[in-house]
Coordinates of C-alpha atoms and ligand atoms in Angstrom, one line a residue:
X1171 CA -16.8 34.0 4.9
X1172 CA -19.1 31.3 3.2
X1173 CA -17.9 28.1 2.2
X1174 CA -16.4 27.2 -1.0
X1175 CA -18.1 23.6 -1.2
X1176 CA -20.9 22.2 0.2
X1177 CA -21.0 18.0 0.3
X1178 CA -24.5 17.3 1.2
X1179 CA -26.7 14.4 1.1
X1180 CA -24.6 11.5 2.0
X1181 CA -23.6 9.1 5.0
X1182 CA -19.9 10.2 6.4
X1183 CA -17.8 7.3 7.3
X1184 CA -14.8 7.9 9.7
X1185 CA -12.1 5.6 11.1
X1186 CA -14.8 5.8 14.5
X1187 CA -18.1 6.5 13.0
X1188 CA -20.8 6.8 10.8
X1189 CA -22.5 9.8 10.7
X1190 CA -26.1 10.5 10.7
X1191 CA -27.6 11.1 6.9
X1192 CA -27.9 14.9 6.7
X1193 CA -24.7 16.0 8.3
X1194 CA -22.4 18.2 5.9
X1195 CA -19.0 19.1 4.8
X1196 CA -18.3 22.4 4.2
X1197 CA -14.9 23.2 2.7
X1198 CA -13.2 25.8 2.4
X1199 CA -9.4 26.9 0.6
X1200 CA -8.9 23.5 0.1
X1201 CA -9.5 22.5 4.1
X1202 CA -12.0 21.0 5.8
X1203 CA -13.3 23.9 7.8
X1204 CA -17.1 22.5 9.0
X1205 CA -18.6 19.5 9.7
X1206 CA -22.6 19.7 10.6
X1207 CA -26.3 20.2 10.1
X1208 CA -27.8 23.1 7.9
X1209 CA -24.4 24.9 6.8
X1210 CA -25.1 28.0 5.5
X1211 CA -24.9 28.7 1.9
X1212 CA -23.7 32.1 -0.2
X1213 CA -24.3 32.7 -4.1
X1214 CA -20.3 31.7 -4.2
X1215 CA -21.2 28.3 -3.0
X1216 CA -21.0 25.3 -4.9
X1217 CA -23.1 22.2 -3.8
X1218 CA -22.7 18.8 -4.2
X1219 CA -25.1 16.2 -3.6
X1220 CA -23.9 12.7 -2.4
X1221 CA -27.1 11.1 -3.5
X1222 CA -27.4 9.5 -0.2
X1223 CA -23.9 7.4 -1.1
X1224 CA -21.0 6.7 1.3
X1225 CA -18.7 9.3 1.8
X1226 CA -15.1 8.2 3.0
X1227 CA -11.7 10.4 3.3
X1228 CA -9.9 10.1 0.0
X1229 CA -8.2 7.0 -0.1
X1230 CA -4.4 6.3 1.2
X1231 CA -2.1 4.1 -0.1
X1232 CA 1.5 4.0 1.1
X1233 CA 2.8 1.4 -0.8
X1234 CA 2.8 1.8 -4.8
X1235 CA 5.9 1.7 -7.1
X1236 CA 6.2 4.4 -9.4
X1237 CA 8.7 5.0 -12.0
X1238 CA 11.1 2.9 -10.6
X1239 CA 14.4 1.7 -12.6
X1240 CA 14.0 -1.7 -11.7
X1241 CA 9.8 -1.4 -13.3
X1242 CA 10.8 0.0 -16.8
X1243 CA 8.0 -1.4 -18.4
X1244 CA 6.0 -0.2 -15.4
X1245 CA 3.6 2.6 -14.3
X1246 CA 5.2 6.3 -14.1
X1247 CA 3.1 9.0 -12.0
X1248 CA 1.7 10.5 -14.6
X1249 CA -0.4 6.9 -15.1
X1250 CA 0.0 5.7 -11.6
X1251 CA -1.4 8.4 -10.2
X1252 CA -4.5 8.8 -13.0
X1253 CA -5.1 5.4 -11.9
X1254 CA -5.0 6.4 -8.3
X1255 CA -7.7 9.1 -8.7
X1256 CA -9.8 6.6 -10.0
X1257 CA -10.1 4.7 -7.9
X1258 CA -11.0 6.9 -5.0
X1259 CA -7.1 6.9 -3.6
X1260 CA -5.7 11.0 -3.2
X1261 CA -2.6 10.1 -1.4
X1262 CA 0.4 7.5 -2.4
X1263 CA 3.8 7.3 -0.5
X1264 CA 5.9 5.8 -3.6
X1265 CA 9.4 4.7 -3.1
X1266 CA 13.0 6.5 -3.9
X1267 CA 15.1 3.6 -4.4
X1268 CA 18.5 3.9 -3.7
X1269 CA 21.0 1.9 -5.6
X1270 CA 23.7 -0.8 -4.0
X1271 CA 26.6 1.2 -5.4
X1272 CA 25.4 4.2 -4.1
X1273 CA 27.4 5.9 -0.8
X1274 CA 24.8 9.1 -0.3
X1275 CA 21.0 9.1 -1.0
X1276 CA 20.8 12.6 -1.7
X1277 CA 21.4 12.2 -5.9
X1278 CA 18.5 9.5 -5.9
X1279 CA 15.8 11.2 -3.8
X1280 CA 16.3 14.2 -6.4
X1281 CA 15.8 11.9 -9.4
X1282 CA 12.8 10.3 -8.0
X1283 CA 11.7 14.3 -7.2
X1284 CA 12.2 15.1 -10.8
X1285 CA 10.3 11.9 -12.1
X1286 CA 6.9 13.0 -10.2
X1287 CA 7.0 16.7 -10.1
X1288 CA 4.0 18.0 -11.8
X1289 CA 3.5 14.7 -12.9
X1290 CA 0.7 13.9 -10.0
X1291 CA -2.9 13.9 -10.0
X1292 CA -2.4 13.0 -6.0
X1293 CA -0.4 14.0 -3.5
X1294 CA 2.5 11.8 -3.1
X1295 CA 5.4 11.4 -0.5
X1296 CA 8.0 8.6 -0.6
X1297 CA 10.0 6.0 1.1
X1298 CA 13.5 5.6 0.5
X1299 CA 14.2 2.5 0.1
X1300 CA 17.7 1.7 1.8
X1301 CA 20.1 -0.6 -0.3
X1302 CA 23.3 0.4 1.2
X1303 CA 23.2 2.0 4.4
X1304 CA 26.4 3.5 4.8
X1305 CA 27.5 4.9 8.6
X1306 CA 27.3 8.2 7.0
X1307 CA 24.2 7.9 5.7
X1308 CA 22.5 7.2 9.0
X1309 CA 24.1 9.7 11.2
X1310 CA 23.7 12.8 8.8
X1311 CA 21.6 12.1 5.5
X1312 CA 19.1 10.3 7.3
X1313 CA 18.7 13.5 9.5
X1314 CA 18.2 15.4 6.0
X1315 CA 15.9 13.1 5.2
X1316 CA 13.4 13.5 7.9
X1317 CA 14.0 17.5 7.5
X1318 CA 12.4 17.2 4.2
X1319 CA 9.6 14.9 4.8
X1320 CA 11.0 11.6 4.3
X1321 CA 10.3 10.2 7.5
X1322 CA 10.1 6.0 6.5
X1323 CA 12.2 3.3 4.8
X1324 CA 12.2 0.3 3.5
X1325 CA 14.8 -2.6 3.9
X1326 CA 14.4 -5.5 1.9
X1327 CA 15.6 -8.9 3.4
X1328 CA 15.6 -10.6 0.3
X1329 CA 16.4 -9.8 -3.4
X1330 CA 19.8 -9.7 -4.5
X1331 CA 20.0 -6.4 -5.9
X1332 CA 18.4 -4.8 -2.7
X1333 CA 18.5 -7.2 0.6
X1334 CA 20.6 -6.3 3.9
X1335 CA 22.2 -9.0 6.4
X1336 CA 21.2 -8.9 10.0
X1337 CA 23.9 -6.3 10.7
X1338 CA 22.8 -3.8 8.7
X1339 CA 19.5 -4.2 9.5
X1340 CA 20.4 -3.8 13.0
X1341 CA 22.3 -0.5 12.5
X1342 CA 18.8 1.3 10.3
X1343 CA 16.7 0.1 13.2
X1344 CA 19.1 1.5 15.9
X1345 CA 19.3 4.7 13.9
X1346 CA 15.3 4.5 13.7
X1347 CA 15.6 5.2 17.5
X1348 CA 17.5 7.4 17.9
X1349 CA 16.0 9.7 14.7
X1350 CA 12.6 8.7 14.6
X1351 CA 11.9 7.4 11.1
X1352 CA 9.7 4.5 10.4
X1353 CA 11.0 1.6 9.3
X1354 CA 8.6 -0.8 6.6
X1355 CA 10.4 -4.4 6.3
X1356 CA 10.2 -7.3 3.4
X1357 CA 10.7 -9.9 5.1
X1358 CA 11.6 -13.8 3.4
X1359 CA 14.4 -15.4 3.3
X1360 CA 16.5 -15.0 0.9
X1361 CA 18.9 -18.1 1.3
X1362 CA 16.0 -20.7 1.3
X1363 CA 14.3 -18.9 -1.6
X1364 CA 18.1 -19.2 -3.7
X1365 CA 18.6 -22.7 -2.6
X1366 CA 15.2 -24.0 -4.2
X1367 CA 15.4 -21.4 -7.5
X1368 CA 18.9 -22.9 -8.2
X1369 CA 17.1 -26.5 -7.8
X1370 CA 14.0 -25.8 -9.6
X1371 CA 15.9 -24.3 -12.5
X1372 CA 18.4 -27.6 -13.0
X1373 CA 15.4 -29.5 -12.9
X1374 CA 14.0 -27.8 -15.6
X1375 CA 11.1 -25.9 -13.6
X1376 CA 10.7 -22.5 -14.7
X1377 CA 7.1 -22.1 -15.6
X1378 CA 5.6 -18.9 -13.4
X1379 CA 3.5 -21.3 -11.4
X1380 CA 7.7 -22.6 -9.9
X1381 CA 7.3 -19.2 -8.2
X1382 CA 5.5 -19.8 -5.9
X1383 CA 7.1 -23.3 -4.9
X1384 CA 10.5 -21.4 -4.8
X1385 CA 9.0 -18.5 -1.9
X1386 CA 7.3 -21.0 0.4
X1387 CA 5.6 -20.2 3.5
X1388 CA 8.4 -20.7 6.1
X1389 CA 10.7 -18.6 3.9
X1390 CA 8.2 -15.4 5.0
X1391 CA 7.7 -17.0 8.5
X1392 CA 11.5 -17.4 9.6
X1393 CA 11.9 -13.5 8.1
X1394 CA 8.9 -12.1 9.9
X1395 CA 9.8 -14.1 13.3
X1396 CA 13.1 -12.8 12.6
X1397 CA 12.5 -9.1 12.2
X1398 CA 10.3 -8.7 15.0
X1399 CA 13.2 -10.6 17.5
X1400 CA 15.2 -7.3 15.8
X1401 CA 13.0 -4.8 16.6
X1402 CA 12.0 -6.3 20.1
X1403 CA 15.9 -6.3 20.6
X1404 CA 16.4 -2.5 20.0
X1405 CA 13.4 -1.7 21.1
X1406 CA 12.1 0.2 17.9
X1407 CA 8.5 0.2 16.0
X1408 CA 8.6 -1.6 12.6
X1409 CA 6.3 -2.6 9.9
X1410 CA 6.4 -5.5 7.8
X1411 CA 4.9 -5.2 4.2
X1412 CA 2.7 -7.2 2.5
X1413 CA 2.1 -10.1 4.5
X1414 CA 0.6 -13.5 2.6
X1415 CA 0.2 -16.1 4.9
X1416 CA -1.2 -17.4 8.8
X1417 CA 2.3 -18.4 10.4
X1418 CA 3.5 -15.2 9.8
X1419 CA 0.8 -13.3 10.4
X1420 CA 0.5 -15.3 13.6
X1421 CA 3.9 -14.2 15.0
X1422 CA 3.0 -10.1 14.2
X1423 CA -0.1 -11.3 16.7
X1424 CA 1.5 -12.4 19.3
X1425 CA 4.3 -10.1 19.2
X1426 CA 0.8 -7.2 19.2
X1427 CA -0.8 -9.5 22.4
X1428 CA 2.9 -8.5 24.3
X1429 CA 2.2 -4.8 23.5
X1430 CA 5.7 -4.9 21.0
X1431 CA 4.9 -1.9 18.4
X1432 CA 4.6 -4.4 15.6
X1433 CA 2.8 -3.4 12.4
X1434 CA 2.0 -4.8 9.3
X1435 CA 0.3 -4.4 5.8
X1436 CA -1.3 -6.1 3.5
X1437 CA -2.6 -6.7 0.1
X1438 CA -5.6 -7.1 -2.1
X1439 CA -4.0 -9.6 -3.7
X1440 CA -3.5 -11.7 -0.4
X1441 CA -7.3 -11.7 0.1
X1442 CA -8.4 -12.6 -3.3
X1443 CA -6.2 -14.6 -5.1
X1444 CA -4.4 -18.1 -5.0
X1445 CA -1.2 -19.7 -7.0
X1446 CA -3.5 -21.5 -9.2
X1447 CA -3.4 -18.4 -10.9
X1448 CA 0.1 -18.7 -11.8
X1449 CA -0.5 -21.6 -13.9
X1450 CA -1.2 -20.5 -17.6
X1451 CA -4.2 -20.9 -19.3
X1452 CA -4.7 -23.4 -22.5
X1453 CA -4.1 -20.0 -24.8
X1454 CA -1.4 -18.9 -23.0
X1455 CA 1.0 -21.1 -21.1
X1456 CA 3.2 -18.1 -19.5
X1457 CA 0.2 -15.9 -18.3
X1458 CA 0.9 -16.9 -14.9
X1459 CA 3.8 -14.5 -15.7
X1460 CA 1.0 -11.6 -15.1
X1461 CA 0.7 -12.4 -11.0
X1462 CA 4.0 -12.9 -10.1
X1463 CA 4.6 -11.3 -7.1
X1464 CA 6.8 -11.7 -3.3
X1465 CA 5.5 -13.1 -1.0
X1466 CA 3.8 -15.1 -4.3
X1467 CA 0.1 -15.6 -4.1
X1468 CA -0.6 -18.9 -1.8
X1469 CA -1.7 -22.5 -2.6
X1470 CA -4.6 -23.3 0.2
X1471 CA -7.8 -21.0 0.5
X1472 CA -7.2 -21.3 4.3
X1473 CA -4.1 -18.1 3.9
X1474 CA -6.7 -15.8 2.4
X1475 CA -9.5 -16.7 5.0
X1476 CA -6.5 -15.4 7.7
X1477 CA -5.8 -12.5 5.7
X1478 CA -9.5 -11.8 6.2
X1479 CA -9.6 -12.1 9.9
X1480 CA -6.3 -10.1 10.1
X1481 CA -8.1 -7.2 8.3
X1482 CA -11.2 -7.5 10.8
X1483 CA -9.0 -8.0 13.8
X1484 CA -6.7 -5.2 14.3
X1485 CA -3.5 -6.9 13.3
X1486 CA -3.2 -5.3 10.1
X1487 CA -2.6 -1.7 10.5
X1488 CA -2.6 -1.2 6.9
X1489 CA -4.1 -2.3 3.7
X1490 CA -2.1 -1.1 0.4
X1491 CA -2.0 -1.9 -3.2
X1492 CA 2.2 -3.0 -3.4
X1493 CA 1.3 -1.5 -6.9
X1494 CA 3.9 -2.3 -8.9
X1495 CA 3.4 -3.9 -12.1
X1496 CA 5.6 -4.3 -15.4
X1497 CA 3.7 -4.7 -18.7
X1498 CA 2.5 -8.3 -19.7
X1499 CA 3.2 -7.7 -23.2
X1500 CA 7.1 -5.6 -23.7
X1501 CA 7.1 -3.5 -26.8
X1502 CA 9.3 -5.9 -28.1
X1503 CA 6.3 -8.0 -28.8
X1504 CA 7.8 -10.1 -26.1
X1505 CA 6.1 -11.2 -23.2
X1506 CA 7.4 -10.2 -19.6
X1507 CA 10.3 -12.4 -18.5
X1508 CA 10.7 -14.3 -21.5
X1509 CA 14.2 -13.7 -22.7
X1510 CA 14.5 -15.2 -26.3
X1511 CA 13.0 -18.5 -26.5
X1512 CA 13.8 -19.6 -22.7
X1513 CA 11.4 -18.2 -19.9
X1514 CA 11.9 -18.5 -16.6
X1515 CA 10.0 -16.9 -13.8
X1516 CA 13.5 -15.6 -12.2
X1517 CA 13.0 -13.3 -15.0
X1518 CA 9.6 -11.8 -14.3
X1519 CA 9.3 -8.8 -12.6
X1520 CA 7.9 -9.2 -9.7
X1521 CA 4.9 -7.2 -8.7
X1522 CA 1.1 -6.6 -9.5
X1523 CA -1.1 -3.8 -10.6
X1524 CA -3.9 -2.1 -8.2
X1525 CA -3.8 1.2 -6.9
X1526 CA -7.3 1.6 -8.6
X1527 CA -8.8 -1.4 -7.4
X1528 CA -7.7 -1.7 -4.0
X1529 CA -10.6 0.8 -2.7
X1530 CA -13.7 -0.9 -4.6
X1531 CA -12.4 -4.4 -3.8
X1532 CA -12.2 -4.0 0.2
X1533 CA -15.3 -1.7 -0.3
X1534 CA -17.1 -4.5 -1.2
X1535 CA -17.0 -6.5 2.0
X1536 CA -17.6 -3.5 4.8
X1537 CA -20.8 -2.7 6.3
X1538 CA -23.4 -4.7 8.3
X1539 CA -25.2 -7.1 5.6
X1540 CA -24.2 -10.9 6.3
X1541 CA -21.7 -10.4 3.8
X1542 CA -19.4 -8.4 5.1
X1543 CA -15.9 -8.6 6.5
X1544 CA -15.4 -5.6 8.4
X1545 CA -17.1 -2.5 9.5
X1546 CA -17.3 0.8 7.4
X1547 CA -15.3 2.1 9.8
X1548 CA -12.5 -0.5 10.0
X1549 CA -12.1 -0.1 5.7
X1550 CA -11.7 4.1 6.5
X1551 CA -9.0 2.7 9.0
X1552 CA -7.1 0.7 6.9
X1553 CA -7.1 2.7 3.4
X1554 CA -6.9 5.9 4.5
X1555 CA -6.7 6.9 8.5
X1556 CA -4.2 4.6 9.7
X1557 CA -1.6 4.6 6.8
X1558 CA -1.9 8.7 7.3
X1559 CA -1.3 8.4 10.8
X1560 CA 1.4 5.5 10.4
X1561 CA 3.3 7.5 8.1
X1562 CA 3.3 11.2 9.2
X1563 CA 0.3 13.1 7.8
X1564 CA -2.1 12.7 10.9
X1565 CA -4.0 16.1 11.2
X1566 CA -3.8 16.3 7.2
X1567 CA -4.9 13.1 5.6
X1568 CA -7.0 10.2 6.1
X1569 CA -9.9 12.0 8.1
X1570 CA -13.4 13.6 7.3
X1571 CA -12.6 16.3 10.0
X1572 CA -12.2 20.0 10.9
X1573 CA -8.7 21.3 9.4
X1574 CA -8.2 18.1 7.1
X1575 CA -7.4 18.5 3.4
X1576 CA -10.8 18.4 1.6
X1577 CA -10.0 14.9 0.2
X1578 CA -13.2 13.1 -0.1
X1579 CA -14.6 10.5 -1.9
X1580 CA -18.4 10.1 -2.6
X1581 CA -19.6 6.5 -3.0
X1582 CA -22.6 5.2 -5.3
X1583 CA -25.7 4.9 -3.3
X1584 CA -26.0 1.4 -4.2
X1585 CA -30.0 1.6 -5.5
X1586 CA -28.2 3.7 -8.4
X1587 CA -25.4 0.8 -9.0
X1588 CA -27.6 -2.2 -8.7
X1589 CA -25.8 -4.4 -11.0
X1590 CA -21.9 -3.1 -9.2
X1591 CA -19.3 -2.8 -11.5
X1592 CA -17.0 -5.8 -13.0
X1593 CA -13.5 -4.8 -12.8
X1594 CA -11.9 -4.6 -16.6
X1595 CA -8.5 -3.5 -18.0
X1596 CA -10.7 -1.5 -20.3
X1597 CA -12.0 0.9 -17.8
X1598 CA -8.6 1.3 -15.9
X1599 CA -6.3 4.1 -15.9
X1600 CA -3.1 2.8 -15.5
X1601 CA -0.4 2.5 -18.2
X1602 CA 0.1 -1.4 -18.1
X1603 CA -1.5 -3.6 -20.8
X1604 CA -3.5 -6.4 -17.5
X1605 CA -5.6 -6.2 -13.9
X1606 CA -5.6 -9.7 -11.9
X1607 CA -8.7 -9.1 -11.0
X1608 CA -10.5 -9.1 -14.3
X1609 CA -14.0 -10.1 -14.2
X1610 CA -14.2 -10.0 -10.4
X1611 CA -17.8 -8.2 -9.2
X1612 CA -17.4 -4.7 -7.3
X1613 CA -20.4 -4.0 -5.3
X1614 CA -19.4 -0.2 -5.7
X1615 CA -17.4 2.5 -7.4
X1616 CA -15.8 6.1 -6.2
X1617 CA -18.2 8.3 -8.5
X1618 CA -16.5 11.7 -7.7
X1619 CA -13.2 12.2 -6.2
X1620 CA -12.0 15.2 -4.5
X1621 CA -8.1 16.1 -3.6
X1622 CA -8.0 19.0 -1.3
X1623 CA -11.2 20.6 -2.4
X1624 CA -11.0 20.1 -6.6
X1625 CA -13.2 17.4 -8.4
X1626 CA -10.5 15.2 -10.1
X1627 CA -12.5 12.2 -10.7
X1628 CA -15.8 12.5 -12.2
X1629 CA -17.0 8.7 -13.1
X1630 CA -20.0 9.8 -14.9
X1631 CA -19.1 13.0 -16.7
X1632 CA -15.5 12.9 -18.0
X1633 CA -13.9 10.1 -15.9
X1634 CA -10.3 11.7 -14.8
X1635 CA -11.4 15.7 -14.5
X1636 CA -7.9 16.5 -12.4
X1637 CA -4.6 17.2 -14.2
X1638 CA -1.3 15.8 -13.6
X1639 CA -0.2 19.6 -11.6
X1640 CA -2.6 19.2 -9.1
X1641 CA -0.9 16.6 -6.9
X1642 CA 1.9 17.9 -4.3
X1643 CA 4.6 16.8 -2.6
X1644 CA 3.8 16.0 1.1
X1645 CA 6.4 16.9 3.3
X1646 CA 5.6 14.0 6.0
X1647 CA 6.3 14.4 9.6
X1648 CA 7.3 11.5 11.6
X1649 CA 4.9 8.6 12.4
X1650 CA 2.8 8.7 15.0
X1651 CA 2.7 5.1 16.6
X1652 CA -0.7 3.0 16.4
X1653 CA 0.0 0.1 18.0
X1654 CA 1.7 -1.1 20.6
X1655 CA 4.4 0.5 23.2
X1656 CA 7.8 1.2 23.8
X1657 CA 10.1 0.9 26.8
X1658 CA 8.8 -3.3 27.3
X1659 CA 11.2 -5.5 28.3
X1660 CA 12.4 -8.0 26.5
X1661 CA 11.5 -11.7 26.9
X1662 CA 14.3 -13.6 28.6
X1663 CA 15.9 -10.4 29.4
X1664 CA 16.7 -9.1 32.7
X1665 CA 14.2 -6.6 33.6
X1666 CA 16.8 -3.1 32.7
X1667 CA 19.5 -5.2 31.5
X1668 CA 18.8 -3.2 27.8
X1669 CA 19.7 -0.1 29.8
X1670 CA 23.7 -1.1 29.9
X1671 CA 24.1 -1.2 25.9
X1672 CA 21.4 0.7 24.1
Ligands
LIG2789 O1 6.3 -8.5 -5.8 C1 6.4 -7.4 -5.3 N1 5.9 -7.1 -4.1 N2 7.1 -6.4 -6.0 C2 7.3 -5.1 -5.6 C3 8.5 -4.9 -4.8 C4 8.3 -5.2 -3.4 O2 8.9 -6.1 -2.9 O3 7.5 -4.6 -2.7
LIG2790 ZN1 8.5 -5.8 -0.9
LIG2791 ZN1 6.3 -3.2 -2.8
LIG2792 ZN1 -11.8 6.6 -18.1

């Protein structure tokens, strides 16, 4: 016997508490196998000492684009997941997106396989993101699917390339209930968004900042009021993705106070930045190019202050990164979405870097000085406990537990960090040439990452330590339900009138 690891030293933070100073972890084969006082040691054991800093479960984020055909210029999981690492995040759920023209998903989950097989310093599961979700595909690929531990997708309601009508969204969520899967939901509408892009543009407005005019607030509202009437309708749990702004956050609340198992995510981006920064600077006139993203970053101070309170309230159950950004400058020498002389922001990829950031930044704001915006517990919640538990890997991930993977993450203590850290492109680790957050204050930094047991971030002696063959596959099993219940009736229908049709 004898453990492998020791973690000593340091304050555990759980999704429900914080441990007294002193407790341990001992870890053994890659598991969490002890939690307590005075765990005994052998001459095999290897001891690490915290410092008296934070220790939270590695990091979870379920929402990052990797390799993706539609981000060329864009992160891959070799750099995604370096960047990951560092950033104190051992788990992503990327995305394998399937194309419009494509009748079986089957080809398209292998590709996205090949592209991140021993290509991961995390663990990594994925989405499939459903463009075409043919009768066939639902009744006996889906099945497949959860089989082999894709248990989630995502529907698009906007996008031209990707978005499904009302119908088809209807069939993947009454195929949801039936099989099980979760379904994550981008929700705007797409008509109003065309309508003003096809104005803006014969007006002459194309500048990035014409971004976030042409996605305007009730273009996310009517989607997200919309989806949950679907769900509520067939009766099924959903979650809707990076959410931006109060009137639709509002509804997902209200839909949560009627008990309706309504999720939803959201960003770092959504709590820290505002379409000001979409305007260029006097160097640079198209460097608003470099936060373009949907929903697009919002004009009034007010959205981010509801952001805030959705992340202390409960009515976010998740907190991602949407990682997915496209280099600002092309290796054409080009700039993103400038095609020949002519820009236009219809041509910008759309996303943002930040799987690295997105631990440091909410970090920042939990704990108990006047400060802060949520407990310690509430940021192990949303980065790492729920998304596990949301997604399938409840028993596995997000937790500081007996039986756990040994994914940890051992905080600063902040007397040895006084000045925090100032987030710089320069210090990342992901393959794309910007951050949004450049020259924003960190109070704190992961200094050593662990994924199941193996120091793969060491922030002080080496930096990245792991190697792209230590992350694995997760084969997910379905989600377990956070919120919420099923079985409700519906509002203005007859109590059991449901049972007669679904
Ligand atoms: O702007 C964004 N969020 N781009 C990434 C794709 C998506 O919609 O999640
Ligand atoms: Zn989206
Ligand atoms: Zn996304
Ligand atoms: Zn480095």
């Amino acid at each position: 016997m004898g453990f492998d690891l020791i973690v000593t030293n340091g304050i555990i933070v759980t999704a429900s508490e914080v441990l007294s100073p002193g407790i341990e972890i001992g870890i053994k084969n890659c598991k969490i196998s002890c939690v307590g006082l005075f765990l005994p040691r052998t001459e095999n054991t290897q001891i690490i000492d915290a410092r008296g800093g934070y220790i939270t479960p590695g990091g979870v984020d379920s929402h990052v684009h990797f390799a993706q055909d539609n981000c060329p210029t864009g992160d891959d999981f070799t750099t995604g997941s370096r960047s990951a690492i560092a950033g104190g995040t051992t788990t992503v759920i990327a995305f394998a997106s399937q194309e419009k023209t494509e009748t079986t998903v089957l080809p398209c989950v292998e590709k996205y396989h090949t592209r991140a097989k021993d290509q991961s310093y995390c663990d990594y599961g994925f989405h499939l993101i459903l463009t075409n979700p043919t009768p066939k595909i639902m009744a006996t690929e889906m099945l497949l699917m959860i089989e082999q531990g894709i248990t989630s997708v995502k529907l698009y309601m906007t996008y031209e390339p990707m978005k499904l009508g009302d119908a088809q969204v209807l069939d993947v969520l009454m195929a949801a209930r039936t099989l099980g899967f979760t379904t994550m939901v981008h929700a705007e509408n797409s008509d109003m968004i065309s309508l003003i892009t096809d104005r803006l543009e014969s007006a002459g407005h194309t500048a990035p900042y014409f971004h976030a005019i042409s996605r305007p607030q009730i273009a996310e509202n009517e989607a997200t009021y919309r989806i949950i009437s679907l769900a509520e309708l067939t009766d099924v749990p959903i979650l809707i993705v990076h959410m931006s702004s109060e009137t639709a956050m509002k509804h997902v609340r209200k839909a949560q106070t009627r008990m309706l198992p309504i999720h939803a995510e959201t960003c770092p981006q959504y709590l820290f930045l505002l379409s000001e920064r979409l305007k260029g600077t006097h160097e640079d006139a198209f460097e608003g190019a470099k936060c373009v993203c949907s929903p697009p970053l919002r004009h009034d101070p007010k959205d981010l202050e509801a952001m805030w309170q959705g992340i202390a309230n409960g009515t976010f159950t998740v907190f991602s990164s949407d990682h997915a950004p496209s280099n600002y400058h092309s290796s054409g020498g080009k700039k993103l979405g400038l095609k020949g002389d002519v820009m236009s922001y219809r041509d910008i990829p759309n996303g943002v870097p930040g799987v690295e950031t997105r631990l440091p930044l909410l970090f920042s704001y939990a704990g108990r000085e006047k400060d802060s915006r949520l407990s310690l517990q509430r940021f192990v919640q949303l980065t790492s406990s729920d998304p596990a538990k949301m997604y399938g890997l409840e028993g596995v991930k997000g937790n500081i537990a007996v039986g756990y993977d040994a994914d940890i993450v051992i905080w600063y203590n902040e007397k040895d960090l006084e000045e925090g850290v100032t987030i710089q492109q320069s210090e990342l680790h992901h393959g794309v040439d910007y951050t949004p957050f450049e020259g924003m204050k960190v109070k704190n930094w992961p200094r050593l990452t662990f994924l199941r047991g193996k120091k793969v971030w060491d922030r002080d002696n080496g930096g990245v330590v792991g190697d792209v063959l230590d992350g694995k596959f997760l084969r997910r099993g379905k989600g377990k339900i956070v919120v919420g219940r099923t079985g409700g009736e519906v509002n203005g229908m007859l109590p059991g009138e449901r049972d007669f049709w679904c």
